[in-house]
Structure formats: C-alpha cells, structure tokens
Tab-separated table of C-alpha atoms in Angstrom:
chain	number	residue	atom	x	y	z
Y	10	MET	CA	0.541	-41.212	44.629
Y	11	LYS	CA	1.242	-37.571	43.858
Y	12	VAL	CA	-2.203	-36.027	43.394
Y	13	LEU	CA	-2.805	-32.551	41.992
Y	14	ALA	CA	-5.681	-30.758	43.754
Y	15	ILE	CA	-7.081	-27.722	41.934
Y	16	GLY	CA	-8.953	-24.999	43.831
Y	17	GLY	CA	-8.774	-23.143	47.131
Y	18	GLY	CA	-12.326	-23.225	48.485
Y	19	GLY	CA	-14.167	-25.178	51.150
Y	20	ARG	CA	-15.049	-28.175	49.004
Y	21	GLU	CA	-11.423	-28.351	47.828
Y	22	HIS	CA	-10.135	-28.294	51.427
Y	23	ALA	CA	-12.559	-31.136	52.235
Y	24	ALA	CA	-11.300	-33.075	49.194
Y	25	VAL	CA	-7.662	-32.470	50.142
Y	26	GLU	CA	-8.280	-33.708	53.694
Y	27	ALA	CA	-9.913	-36.859	52.291
Y	28	LEU	CA	-6.989	-37.390	49.891
Y	29	TYR	CA	-4.495	-36.825	52.706
Y	30	ARG	CA	-6.269	-39.369	54.959
Y	31	SER	CA	-6.010	-41.930	52.138
Y	32	GLY	CA	-2.225	-41.519	51.872
Y	33	ALA	CA	-1.894	-39.206	48.861
Y	34	GLU	CA	0.943	-36.730	48.498
Y	35	ILE	CA	-0.806	-33.436	47.723
Y	36	VAL	CA	0.344	-30.923	45.111
Y	37	ALA	CA	-1.995	-27.934	45.081
Y	38	VAL	CA	-2.905	-25.087	42.736
Y	39	MET	CA	-5.231	-22.326	43.973
Y	40	LYS	CA	-5.970	-18.630	43.642
Y	41	ASN	CA	-5.949	-17.877	47.384
Y	42	ALA	CA	-3.688	-19.105	50.164
Y	43	ASN	CA	-6.077	-21.578	51.821
Y	44	PRO	CA	-4.267	-22.477	55.071
Y	45	GLY	CA	-5.882	-25.905	55.361
Y	46	ILE	CA	-4.735	-26.952	51.894
Y	47	ILE	CA	-1.275	-25.458	52.407
Y	48	ALA	CA	-0.876	-27.495	55.614
Y	49	ARG	CA	-1.497	-30.747	53.703
Y	50	ALA	CA	0.450	-29.967	50.508
Y	51	SER	CA	4.043	-31.010	49.891
Y	52	LYS	CA	4.127	-28.292	47.227
Y	53	TYR	CA	1.681	-25.614	46.144
Y	54	LYS	CA	1.422	-22.657	43.784
Y	55	LEU	CA	-0.850	-19.618	43.893
Y	56	MET	CA	-2.097	-18.955	40.369
Y	57	ASP	CA	-5.169	-18.614	38.198
Y	58	GLU	CA	-6.830	-22.052	38.192
Y	59	LYS	CA	-7.977	-21.418	34.586
Y	60	ASP	CA	-4.408	-20.868	33.333
Y	61	VAL	CA	-4.336	-24.261	31.647
Y	62	GLU	CA	-0.828	-24.066	30.189
Y	63	ASN	CA	0.865	-23.088	33.446
Y	64	VAL	CA	-1.172	-25.479	35.604
Y	65	VAL	CA	-0.193	-28.396	33.353
Y	66	ALA	CA	3.447	-27.275	33.342
Y	67	PHE	CA	3.478	-27.151	37.168
Y	68	ALA	CA	1.852	-30.600	37.368
Y	69	LYS	CA	4.483	-32.097	35.052
Y	70	GLU	CA	7.289	-30.361	36.931
Y	71	CYS	CA	6.035	-31.930	40.196
Y	72	GLY	CA	5.650	-35.416	38.718
Y	73	VAL	CA	1.907	-35.565	39.359
Y	74	GLU	CA	0.201	-38.885	38.505
Y	75	LEU	CA	-3.458	-38.053	39.159
Y	76	ALA	CA	-5.496	-34.829	39.254
Y	77	PHE	CA	-8.737	-33.788	40.944
Y	78	ILE	CA	-10.354	-30.488	39.904
Y	79	GLY	CA	-12.617	-28.863	42.483
Y	80	PRO	CA	-14.187	-25.758	40.865
Y	81	GLU	CA	-16.256	-25.556	37.692
Y	82	ALA	CA	-14.396	-22.718	35.924
Y	83	PRO	CA	-11.233	-24.765	35.102
Y	84	LEU	CA	-13.470	-27.529	33.742
Y	85	GLU	CA	-15.153	-25.074	31.377
Y	86	VAL	CA	-11.808	-24.084	29.835
Y	87	GLY	CA	-10.676	-27.704	29.337
Y	88	LEU	CA	-8.117	-28.228	32.112
Y	89	SER	CA	-9.056	-31.900	32.452
Y	90	ASP	CA	-8.524	-32.451	28.706
Y	91	ALA	CA	-5.100	-30.795	28.844
Y	92	LEU	CA	-3.954	-32.790	31.880
Y	93	GLN	CA	-4.983	-36.048	30.222
Y	94	ALA	CA	-3.220	-35.031	27.022
Y	95	ALA	CA	-0.072	-34.564	29.137
Y	96	GLY	CA	-0.368	-38.132	30.438
Y	97	ILE	CA	-1.903	-37.259	33.816
Y	98	LYS	CA	-4.994	-39.207	34.848
Y	99	CYS	CA	-7.911	-36.978	35.822
Y	100	ALA	CA	-10.840	-37.755	38.126
Y	101	SER	CA	-12.830	-34.841	36.723
Y	102	PRO	CA	-14.882	-34.428	33.516
Y	103	THR	CA	-13.672	-33.154	30.171
Y	104	LYS	CA	-14.804	-29.810	28.761
Y	105	ASP	CA	-17.517	-31.505	26.685
Y	106	ALA	CA	-18.781	-33.584	29.604
Y	107	ALA	CA	-18.749	-30.539	31.931
Y	108	ARG	CA	-21.404	-28.933	29.710
Y	109	ILE	CA	-23.887	-30.734	31.959
Y	110	GLU	CA	-23.175	-27.770	34.283
Y	111	THR	CA	-21.652	-25.060	32.125
Y	112	SER	CA	-24.622	-24.945	29.718
Y	113	LYS	CA	-28.084	-25.252	31.231
Y	114	SER	CA	-29.603	-25.393	27.754
Y	115	PHE	CA	-27.334	-28.369	26.870
Y	116	MET	CA	-28.459	-30.174	30.026
Y	117	ARG	CA	-32.189	-29.612	29.433
Y	118	GLY	CA	-31.839	-30.539	25.765
Y	119	LEU	CA	-29.992	-33.771	26.590
Y	120	VAL	CA	-32.625	-34.837	29.122
Y	121	ASN	CA	-35.367	-33.982	26.619
Y	122	LYS	CA	-33.681	-35.771	23.684
Y	123	TYR	CA	-33.381	-39.056	25.565
Y	124	GLY	CA	-36.788	-38.850	27.260
Y	125	ILE	CA	-35.273	-38.996	30.750
Y	126	ALA	CA	-37.697	-38.613	33.652
Y	127	GLY	CA	-37.634	-35.539	35.865
Y	128	ASN	CA	-37.296	-32.789	33.260
Y	129	LEU	CA	-39.116	-29.479	33.695
Y	130	GLY	CA	-40.748	-27.297	31.069
Y	131	TYR	CA	-38.135	-24.885	29.706
Y	132	ALA	CA	-37.155	-22.522	26.896
Y	133	SER	CA	-33.833	-20.758	26.235
Y	134	PHE	CA	-33.271	-17.385	24.554
Y	135	ASP	CA	-30.403	-15.356	23.148
Y	136	ASN	CA	-32.250	-12.023	23.284
Y	137	ALA	CA	-34.619	-10.249	25.668
Y	138	ARG	CA	-37.361	-9.490	23.121
Y	139	ASP	CA	-38.118	-13.129	22.280
Y	140	CYS	CA	-37.931	-13.997	25.968
Y	141	GLU	CA	-40.501	-11.306	26.798
Y	142	GLU	CA	-42.924	-12.553	24.146
Y	143	TYR	CA	-42.617	-16.088	25.493
Y	144	LEU	CA	-43.199	-14.985	29.087
Y	145	LYS	CA	-46.439	-13.275	28.059
Y	146	THR	CA	-47.837	-16.650	26.956
Y	147	LEU	CA	-47.304	-18.370	30.344
Y	148	ASP	CA	-49.933	-18.745	33.052
Y	149	TYR	CA	-47.714	-20.352	35.715
Y	150	GLU	CA	-44.726	-19.234	37.818
Y	151	ILE	CA	-41.245	-19.737	36.442
Y	152	VAL	CA	-37.563	-19.595	37.353
Y	153	VAL	CA	-35.091	-17.348	35.491
Y	154	LYS	CA	-31.473	-18.479	35.091
Y	155	PRO	CA	-28.484	-17.313	33.064
Y	156	VAL	CA	-27.500	-20.150	30.719
Y	157	GLY	CA	-23.864	-20.300	31.915
Y	158	LEU	CA	-21.919	-20.270	35.190
Y	159	THR	CA	-22.835	-17.817	37.965
Y	160	GLY	CA	-21.246	-19.383	41.056
Y	161	GLY	CA	-24.634	-20.597	42.294
Y	162	LYS	CA	-26.001	-17.060	42.644
Y	163	GLY	CA	-27.822	-16.398	39.358
Y	164	VAL	CA	-31.183	-18.085	39.951
Y	165	LYS	CA	-34.279	-15.962	40.625
Y	166	VAL	CA	-37.724	-17.375	41.303
Y	167	GLN	CA	-41.102	-15.798	40.614
Y	168	GLY	CA	-43.038	-15.399	43.828
Y	169	GLU	CA	-39.834	-15.255	45.888
Y	170	HIS	CA	-37.365	-12.884	44.202
Y	171	LEU	CA	-39.450	-11.684	41.263
Y	172	MET	CA	-42.796	-10.337	42.429
Y	173	SER	CA	-44.163	-8.991	39.125
Y	174	PHE	CA	-43.790	-9.323	35.353
Y	175	GLU	CA	-41.758	-6.097	35.438
Y	176	ASP	CA	-39.367	-7.606	38.017
Y	177	THR	CA	-38.887	-10.639	35.775
Y	178	MET	CA	-38.134	-8.568	32.678
Y	179	ASP	CA	-35.800	-6.300	34.653
Y	180	TYR	CA	-33.754	-9.362	35.594
Y	181	VAL	CA	-33.824	-10.774	32.058
Y	182	ASN	CA	-32.575	-7.418	30.718
Y	183	GLU	CA	-29.903	-7.282	33.434
Y	184	ILE	CA	-28.584	-10.724	32.410
Y	185	PHE	CA	-28.232	-9.662	28.770
Y	186	ALA	CA	-26.920	-6.163	29.527
Y	187	ASN	CA	-24.212	-7.412	31.910
Y	188	ASN	CA	-23.520	-10.723	30.154
Y	189	ILE	CA	-24.210	-12.631	33.376
Y	190	GLY	CA	-23.342	-16.287	32.907
Y	191	GLY	CA	-22.860	-15.833	29.175
Y	192	ALA	CA	-25.235	-14.258	26.671
Y	193	GLY	CA	-28.300	-16.371	27.262
Y	194	VAL	CA	-31.332	-16.877	29.489
Y	195	ILE	CA	-33.205	-20.061	30.288
Y	196	ILE	CA	-36.784	-19.964	31.595
Y	197	GLU	CA	-37.849	-23.024	33.578
Y	198	GLU	CA	-41.092	-24.205	35.078
Y	199	LYS	CA	-41.162	-23.607	38.841
Y	200	ALA	CA	-41.236	-26.906	40.743
Y	201	VAL	CA	-42.906	-27.036	44.170
Y	202	GLY	CA	-41.592	-29.286	46.912
Y	203	GLU	CA	-38.355	-29.797	48.850
Y	204	GLU	CA	-34.901	-29.589	47.321
Y	205	PHE	CA	-32.285	-32.263	47.955
Y	206	THR	CA	-28.850	-33.131	46.621
Y	207	GLN	CA	-27.855	-36.550	45.328
Y	208	MET	CA	-24.154	-36.643	44.466
Y	209	VAL	CA	-22.553	-39.655	42.808
Y	210	PHE	CA	-19.142	-40.912	41.763
Y	211	CYS	CA	-18.978	-41.725	38.010
Y	212	ASP	CA	-16.521	-43.744	35.928
Y	213	GLY	CA	-17.986	-43.097	32.472
Y	214	LYS	CA	-20.543	-45.903	32.804
Y	215	LYS	CA	-21.444	-46.627	36.410
Y	216	VAL	CA	-22.727	-44.291	39.145
Y	217	VAL	CA	-22.140	-44.943	42.857
Y	218	PRO	CA	-24.289	-42.782	45.159
Y	219	MET	CA	-23.181	-40.713	48.140
Y	220	PRO	CA	-25.411	-39.873	51.141
Y	221	LEU	CA	-28.255	-37.438	50.451
Y	222	VAL	CA	-27.742	-33.843	51.601
Y	223	GLN	CA	-30.015	-30.819	51.861
Y	224	ASP	CA	-28.440	-27.415	51.197
Y	225	HIS	CA	-29.787	-24.017	52.284
Y	226	LYS	CA	-29.300	-21.317	49.636
Y	227	ARG	CA	-31.112	-18.381	51.216
Y	228	ALA	CA	-28.896	-16.017	53.210
Y	229	TYR	CA	-30.962	-15.560	56.365
Y	230	GLU	CA	-32.701	-17.700	58.960
Y	231	GLY	CA	-36.190	-18.841	58.068
Y	232	ASP	CA	-35.187	-19.309	54.388
Y	233	VAL	CA	-35.405	-15.637	53.428
Y	234	GLY	CA	-33.024	-13.188	51.778
Y	235	PRO	CA	-30.903	-13.375	48.629
Y	236	ASN	CA	-29.700	-16.633	47.105
Y	237	THR	CA	-26.124	-17.536	48.020
Y	238	GLY	CA	-23.662	-20.268	47.134
Y	239	GLY	CA	-25.049	-22.170	50.148
Y	240	MET	CA	-25.159	-21.216	53.835
Y	241	GLY	CA	-25.013	-24.763	55.160
Y	242	SER	CA	-26.324	-28.299	54.795
Y	243	TYR	CA	-27.120	-31.486	56.673
Y	244	SER	CA	-27.184	-35.241	56.119
Y	245	ASP	CA	-28.658	-38.091	58.151
Y	246	SER	CA	-27.054	-41.247	59.534
Y	247	THR	CA	-29.405	-43.280	57.302
Y	248	HIS	CA	-27.868	-41.546	54.239
Y	249	ILE	CA	-31.348	-40.520	53.095
Y	250	LEU	CA	-33.320	-37.508	54.389
Y	251	PRO	CA	-36.322	-37.490	56.754
Y	252	PHE	CA	-38.770	-36.270	54.086
Y	253	ILE	CA	-37.686	-38.675	51.298
Y	254	SER	CA	-38.607	-42.324	50.789
Y	255	GLN	CA	-36.092	-44.905	49.585
Y	256	GLU	CA	-38.127	-45.245	46.357
Y	257	GLU	CA	-37.961	-41.494	45.694
Y	258	ARG	CA	-34.228	-41.513	46.328
Y	259	GLN	CA	-33.795	-44.428	43.911
Y	260	ALA	CA	-35.755	-42.505	41.268
Y	261	ALA	CA	-33.181	-39.706	41.493
Y	262	ILE	CA	-30.294	-42.180	41.164
Y	263	ASP	CA	-32.001	-43.735	38.120
Y	264	ILE	CA	-32.307	-40.278	36.518
Y	265	ILE	CA	-28.584	-39.682	37.026
Y	266	GLN	CA	-27.693	-43.102	35.576
Y	267	ASN	CA	-29.821	-42.360	32.516
Y	268	VAL	CA	-28.057	-39.005	32.083
Y	269	ILE	CA	-24.651	-40.723	32.284
Y	270	ASP	CA	-25.792	-43.294	29.697
Y	271	ALA	CA	-26.989	-40.467	27.423
Y	272	MET	CA	-23.679	-38.614	27.699
Y	273	ALA	CA	-21.769	-41.746	26.716
Y	274	LYS	CA	-24.007	-42.069	23.640
Y	275	GLU	CA	-23.282	-38.411	22.819
Y	276	GLY	CA	-19.542	-39.141	22.771
Y	277	CYS	CA	-18.698	-37.327	26.015
Y	278	PRO	CA	-18.484	-40.022	28.724
Y	279	TYR	CA	-18.546	-38.576	32.231
Y	280	HIS	CA	-15.749	-39.331	34.704
Y	281	GLY	CA	-15.737	-37.657	38.119
Y	282	VAL	CA	-18.138	-36.418	40.765
Y	283	LEU	CA	-21.604	-35.434	39.531
Y	284	TYR	CA	-23.910	-33.303	41.653
Y	285	GLY	CA	-27.623	-33.722	41.068
Y	286	GLN	CA	-29.919	-31.150	42.615
Y	287	PHE	CA	-33.548	-32.222	42.653
Y	288	MET	CA	-36.893	-30.905	43.800
Y	289	LEU	CA	-38.945	-33.624	45.455
Y	290	THR	CA	-42.505	-33.014	44.249
Y	291	VAL	CA	-45.718	-34.992	44.642
Y	292	ASN	CA	-44.875	-36.443	41.202
Y	293	GLY	CA	-41.411	-37.570	42.249
Y	294	PRO	CA	-37.998	-35.903	41.898
Y	295	LYS	CA	-37.601	-33.152	39.275
Y	296	ILE	CA	-34.226	-32.009	37.951
Y	297	ILE	CA	-33.206	-28.525	39.139
Y	298	GLU	CA	-29.605	-28.686	37.913
Y	299	PHE	CA	-26.493	-30.807	37.546
Y	300	ASN	CA	-23.014	-29.687	38.561
Y	301	ALA	CA	-19.851	-31.248	37.171
Y	302	ARG	CA	-18.186	-31.437	40.602
Y	303	PHE	CA	-18.947	-31.628	44.326
Y	304	GLY	CA	-21.519	-29.270	45.754
Y	305	ASP	CA	-20.304	-26.706	48.241
Y	306	PRO	CA	-21.040	-27.108	51.163
Y	307	GLU	CA	-22.389	-30.634	50.492
Y	308	ALA	CA	-18.852	-31.946	49.846
Y	309	MET	CA	-18.027	-31.226	53.484
Y	310	ASN	CA	-20.905	-33.382	54.729
Y	311	VAL	CA	-20.083	-36.472	52.677
Y	312	LEU	CA	-16.274	-36.323	52.623
Y	313	SER	CA	-16.175	-35.953	56.418
Y	314	ILE	CA	-17.676	-39.451	56.746
Y	315	LEU	CA	-16.113	-41.136	53.680
Y	316	GLU	CA	-14.505	-44.426	54.761
Y	317	THR	CA	-13.247	-45.736	51.405
Y	318	GLY	CA	-9.912	-44.094	50.520
Y	319	PHE	CA	-10.593	-41.029	48.373
Y	320	GLN	CA	-7.339	-41.450	46.433
Y	321	ASP	CA	-8.542	-44.924	45.388
Y	322	VAL	CA	-11.981	-43.551	44.464
Y	323	CYS	CA	-10.397	-40.859	42.277
Y	324	LEU	CA	-8.162	-43.377	40.533
Y	325	MET	CA	-11.113	-45.692	39.869
Y	326	MET	CA	-13.202	-42.815	38.473
Y	327	ALA	CA	-10.355	-41.904	36.128
Y	328	ASP	CA	-9.706	-45.519	35.077
Y	329	GLY	CA	-13.376	-46.455	34.657
Y	330	ASN	CA	-13.582	-49.277	37.199
Y	331	LEU	CA	-15.639	-48.118	40.199
Y	332	PRO	CA	-16.966	-50.829	42.553
Y	333	ASP	CA	-20.672	-51.235	43.233
Y	334	ARG	CA	-20.396	-49.562	46.644
Y	335	ILE	CA	-18.278	-46.932	48.345
Y	336	ASP	CA	-18.435	-46.830	52.139
Y	337	PHE	CA	-19.507	-43.929	54.351
Y	338	ALA	CA	-19.817	-43.928	58.142
Y	339	LYS	CA	-23.367	-44.213	59.490
Y	340	LYS	CA	-23.182	-40.711	60.946
Y	341	ALA	CA	-25.257	-37.537	60.627
Y	342	THR	CA	-23.573	-34.254	59.723
Y	343	VAL	CA	-24.535	-30.586	59.989
Y	344	CYS	CA	-22.482	-27.932	58.201
Y	345	LYS	CA	-22.883	-24.222	58.930
Y	346	TYR	CA	-20.897	-21.719	56.928
Y	347	VAL	CA	-19.170	-18.825	58.659
Y	348	VAL	CA	-19.523	-15.915	56.223
Y	349	PRO	CA	-18.406	-12.267	56.296
Y	350	LYS	CA	-21.064	-9.822	57.399
Y	351	GLY	CA	-22.985	-8.524	54.405
Y	352	TYR	CA	-22.475	-11.740	52.397
Y	353	GLY	CA	-25.131	-12.014	49.699
Y	354	VAL	CA	-25.194	-8.229	49.249
Y	355	LYS	CA	-21.781	-6.668	49.992
Y	356	SER	CA	-19.278	-8.577	52.122
Y	357	GLU	CA	-16.914	-7.144	54.723
Y	358	VAL	CA	-13.490	-8.056	53.331
Y	359	GLY	CA	-9.990	-8.001	54.819
Y	360	LYS	CA	-11.230	-8.591	58.371
Y	361	GLU	CA	-9.253	-10.793	60.754
Y	362	ILE	CA	-10.682	-14.196	61.702
Y	363	SER	CA	-9.233	-17.023	63.820
Y	364	PHE	CA	-10.048	-20.670	64.558
Y	365	ASP	CA	-9.200	-22.811	67.591
Y	366	VAL	CA	-8.968	-26.063	65.646
Y	367	LYS	CA	-8.442	-28.227	68.752
Y	368	GLY	CA	-11.524	-26.709	70.384
Y	369	ILE	CA	-13.548	-27.343	67.223
Y	370	ASN	CA	-12.380	-30.970	67.036
Y	371	ASP	CA	-13.016	-31.575	70.744
Y	372	ALA	CA	-16.592	-30.333	70.220
Y	373	GLY	CA	-17.199	-33.169	67.741
Y	374	ALA	CA	-16.709	-31.105	64.591
Y	375	VAL	CA	-14.215	-30.273	61.854
Y	376	VAL	CA	-13.408	-27.012	60.081
Y	377	TYR	CA	-12.840	-26.540	56.353
Y	378	TYR	CA	-11.321	-23.234	55.280
Y	379	ALA	CA	-12.871	-21.628	52.224
Y	380	ASN	CA	-12.634	-18.041	50.931
Y	381	ILE	CA	-10.050	-16.732	53.353
Y	382	ASP	CA	-6.487	-15.656	52.762
Y	383	GLU	CA	-3.346	-15.812	54.864
Y	384	LYS	CA	-1.456	-12.533	55.142
Y	385	ASP	CA	1.516	-11.935	57.441
Y	386	GLY	CA	0.536	-14.949	59.528
Y	387	ARG	CA	-3.069	-13.761	59.967
Y	388	LEU	CA	-6.254	-15.122	58.422
Y	389	VAL	CA	-8.489	-12.498	56.794
Y	390	THR	CA	-11.935	-12.658	55.188
Y	391	MET	CA	-12.444	-12.363	51.450
Y	392	SER	CA	-15.711	-11.605	49.641
Y	393	SER	CA	-17.274	-15.087	49.759
Y	394	ARG	CA	-17.877	-17.698	52.466
Y	395	SER	CA	-15.042	-17.990	55.000
Y	396	ALA	CA	-15.188	-21.502	56.477
Y	397	GLY	CA	-17.503	-24.456	56.978
Y	398	ILE	CA	-17.938	-25.977	60.438
Y	399	VAL	CA	-19.229	-29.561	60.273
Y	400	GLY	CA	-20.695	-31.242	63.355
Y	401	ILE	CA	-20.677	-35.052	63.249
Y	402	ALA	CA	-22.757	-37.375	65.471
Y	403	ASP	CA	-25.243	-40.248	65.519
Y	404	THR	CA	-28.276	-38.007	64.860
Y	405	ILE	CA	-28.942	-34.733	63.041
Y	406	GLU	CA	-29.936	-33.116	66.349
Y	407	GLU	CA	-26.655	-34.114	68.045
Y	408	ALA	CA	-24.587	-33.114	64.983
Y	409	GLU	CA	-26.258	-29.685	65.013
Y	410	GLN	CA	-25.436	-29.260	68.702
Y	411	ASN	CA	-21.800	-30.234	68.069
Y	412	CYS	CA	-21.645	-27.697	65.244
Y	413	GLU	CA	-22.975	-24.947	67.522
Y	414	LYS	CA	-20.464	-25.822	70.258
Y	415	ALA	CA	-17.661	-25.705	67.690
Y	416	LEU	CA	-18.734	-22.288	66.410
Y	417	GLU	CA	-17.757	-20.850	69.812
Y	418	PHE	CA	-14.135	-21.479	68.804
Y	419	VAL	CA	-14.367	-19.188	65.756
Y	420	LYS	CA	-13.379	-15.619	66.635
Y	421	SER	CA	-14.166	-12.506	64.602
Y	422	ASP	CA	-16.311	-9.381	64.943
Y	423	TRP	CA	-17.168	-9.492	61.244
Y	424	ILE	CA	-18.922	-12.818	60.682
Y	425	PHE	CA	-22.446	-14.167	60.287
Y	426	VAL	CA	-23.897	-17.699	60.581
Y	427	ARG	CA	-27.322	-19.173	59.778
Y	428	HIS	CA	-27.843	-20.901	63.121
Y	429	ASP	CA	-31.172	-22.532	62.167
Y	430	ILE	CA	-29.613	-25.033	59.723
Y	431	GLY	CA	-29.997	-28.593	61.009
Y	432	LYS	CA	-32.173	-27.600	63.949
Y	433	LYS	CA	-35.048	-29.945	64.777
Y	434	GLU	CA	-37.679	-27.303	63.977
Y	435	LEU	CA	-36.347	-26.564	60.493
Y	436	VAL	CA	-35.966	-30.257	59.584
Y	437	GLN	CA	-39.506	-30.922	60.826
Y	438	LYS	CA	-40.741	-28.024	58.704
Y	439	ARG	CA	-39.417	-29.876	55.621
Y	440	VAL	CA	-41.165	-33.086	56.677
Y	441	ASP	CA	-44.453	-31.271	57.339
Y	442	HIS	CA	-44.239	-29.460	53.991
Y	443	MET	CA	-44.006	-32.716	52.049
Y	444	LYS	CA	-46.815	-34.266	54.113
Y	445	GLN	CA	-48.997	-31.263	53.306
Y	446	LEU	CA	-48.244	-31.449	49.575
Y	447	ARG	CA	-48.887	-35.199	49.456
Y	448	SER	CA	-52.182	-34.951	51.336
Y	449	ALA	CA	-53.346	-32.139	49.048
C-alpha cells in the first residue's frame, strides 16, 4: 500500500522503518529533512504538518491509501478528519478523539464522569486569581500543567521544580501571561511512586497492549534538571518492568479499555495508538496523562521489536478489526537520546553531527533520526533532540551495553547523552523505591 507518514521526528522515523519493513510504499510529509525518513520514502514534501489543505492535496496527488500521523499538533487541527473525508483511511484519531491529549481538562473530566479508576484530584482554571485562591486551600503537594499542548515540557512539580507557594504562582502567572498550552491551567494531586508507559493499539473498541516502557524526563543523570521531551527509555524482554507486577500492569490496561469505552459512548471513538502514562503507587496505577499517539522515545523501544507487520496493524486500527494479540520479540531495549548541548535550557543549533550507521548496527543497536536537518549533504543539529540510539539484547543490562557501544559511532563536539538510562544501578533504584513505598 501507499502509506502517508506525517512528521519528521524520532518516533516518526521509527514508525516509517516499521512500515517499510512491512512492505509499505512510504509517502512522507514533514517540517524538517529527516534523512532516515527521506531514505525510505518514494516521495516526500517539506511543509507545515498542520497545513491540512495542502497535506490532503499532496496525499491525493500521490494516490495514498492509508495515513499514519505521528505528532499531536496535526491531530489537534483535524488532519485525520480531513484525510478521511477525502477517502483516505487513517490510523490516527480524529480531532474530537485527540482531545484525550490536547485538553487535559477534557481527559480528567471524562475519567471522572465515568468513574474510571486511577484518576487524581484535580481542578482547572481560566484565570490566575481563582487558581491562587484554590491553591491556598490545599495542604498537599500538587502538579501544575497548562491545559493544552506543550511538547511534553510544561509540567512542573511542587517539591521538585516549585519550591514555594511563590514559585507555584509565578509559574501559574507565566502560563497565563504567555498563553502556554492555551489559556488554562490544571492543578493535579501529586502522585508518589514510579512512572511507566503503557501504550496500546486501538480500533475504536478493542485495545491491544504493547510492551511496558519507562521514560526519563529529567535532563541530567540522577534524575535532576529541567523536564524534557524524554532523554531515553528502556523496556524488558518480559514486556513488563522489574518494579511492576502483572496484576498492576493489567490494572493499567483495564483503565485504558474503560477510557476507550467511555470515548465511544461520548461519540468520539478512538482509532490509533494511545499512550498511557501512569504513576505506580501503593494504591495501584494512577493516570498521569494520555497522549493521542506514540510516546517519544518509547516508540523507538517498541517498534524496534515489533514482529507483526506495522502496515497491517495500521490498516486494522483504521478499519476497526484488530486481533487479540500483536507480536513483539522477547527482547529488551534501551534508548538513549543524543541531544544538542544545552538542551532543556538553550540548545546549540546548526552544529554538524554524523552517524556511522554500520558501526551502530554492528554494536547491536539501531539509530532513529529526530530533530536534525540535512543541509548541503551534512547533518546539523536543531533545537530539540537529535537522534535516538536503541540497544537491543536479551536483557536490559546487555541492551544498555550495546547502546553505549553504538554511541561511540556518533560524532559531534556539540552533543550530550544521559548515560545512566538503563544501567543496572538506576533500574535497581526504581525497584528499591517501590519496595520502600510498599513496606511503608
């Protein structure tokens, strides 16, 4: 089939590679010249991914039969709706269904309305004054989020980023003053535990789970520094994580299924990949957020070991006939993002970077290009994460070692990596943390 792939980041490169392996002919639309996607595309166009009219026109011109949308911004403006209206099947949610990500207040309200387990205490506000009065009534730590999209960088946590009431109100005022993520703030109860990601494939009714992944948002080793879009992630060969029981994992899947059922009742059935981020607490998994697409970098972990053809999966999501199981290799993966120096504060942009792909592959890893551009035959850094290196092996420890060996084949004087991701000590720290919370 001719499949339209939207987006030029790391998760989109991972999706394109999976589509290519399954025999699809790739037609691509992206803002930046991602060299990995270009290498797999029979035709591509550099353009604004939110330019619905021109994206649909290009898809029709190319004779596209099926579309997969990687980023969230085109979903928010209704690209999936427009493609379907033009007779092109789409393995991504409609604008209404994508509200599960694009409006945090919609998500919390939906979970609350249908009495779904895992919700956190929350309140949303359209002005700073009411928010301040509410905050004065609380006697527990909270999380502050803009209501809309922020590229995974808008969340601030009391006790970590916000050390006083004044810090909290400064951030609330900043959100309203600069219209960050739309004109709204949501205050959520702070959950204590370990975060994990459960992604699923959805066909409007059924959910089929992918392997569990744990992402690392903080910029620097030891889980400190500013929040980022994700510095790296790991998954285990068991497809669950060392600090989670099978029962706890099933509870998260049940929450997602109940959300999908609720969305169908609301008249916005969900087709596509759904990302569920949870905090595992002593009272079970709590909902942190849902995303209406793959996580990044988590997409790289799961798509690297996907054995069922991704083109077939996309078609079944669009048509509403997913099977009960989709196959993944029994392998562990460790992804570490190569980012420009200063990422999280102010990135070094326009700096040359190169990859010895054969060396990376021989080390037992793969590379997915992300926020880099190709200019005059050279690869240069842009402001966000440059590339994900994914080590693959039988254990997390071996996958991490493969990832580190592969990183030696990335050359630039202007890059930074969180080397602790996937290391035995950091994984054990997660296990010990949950043991401590459970015993207390």
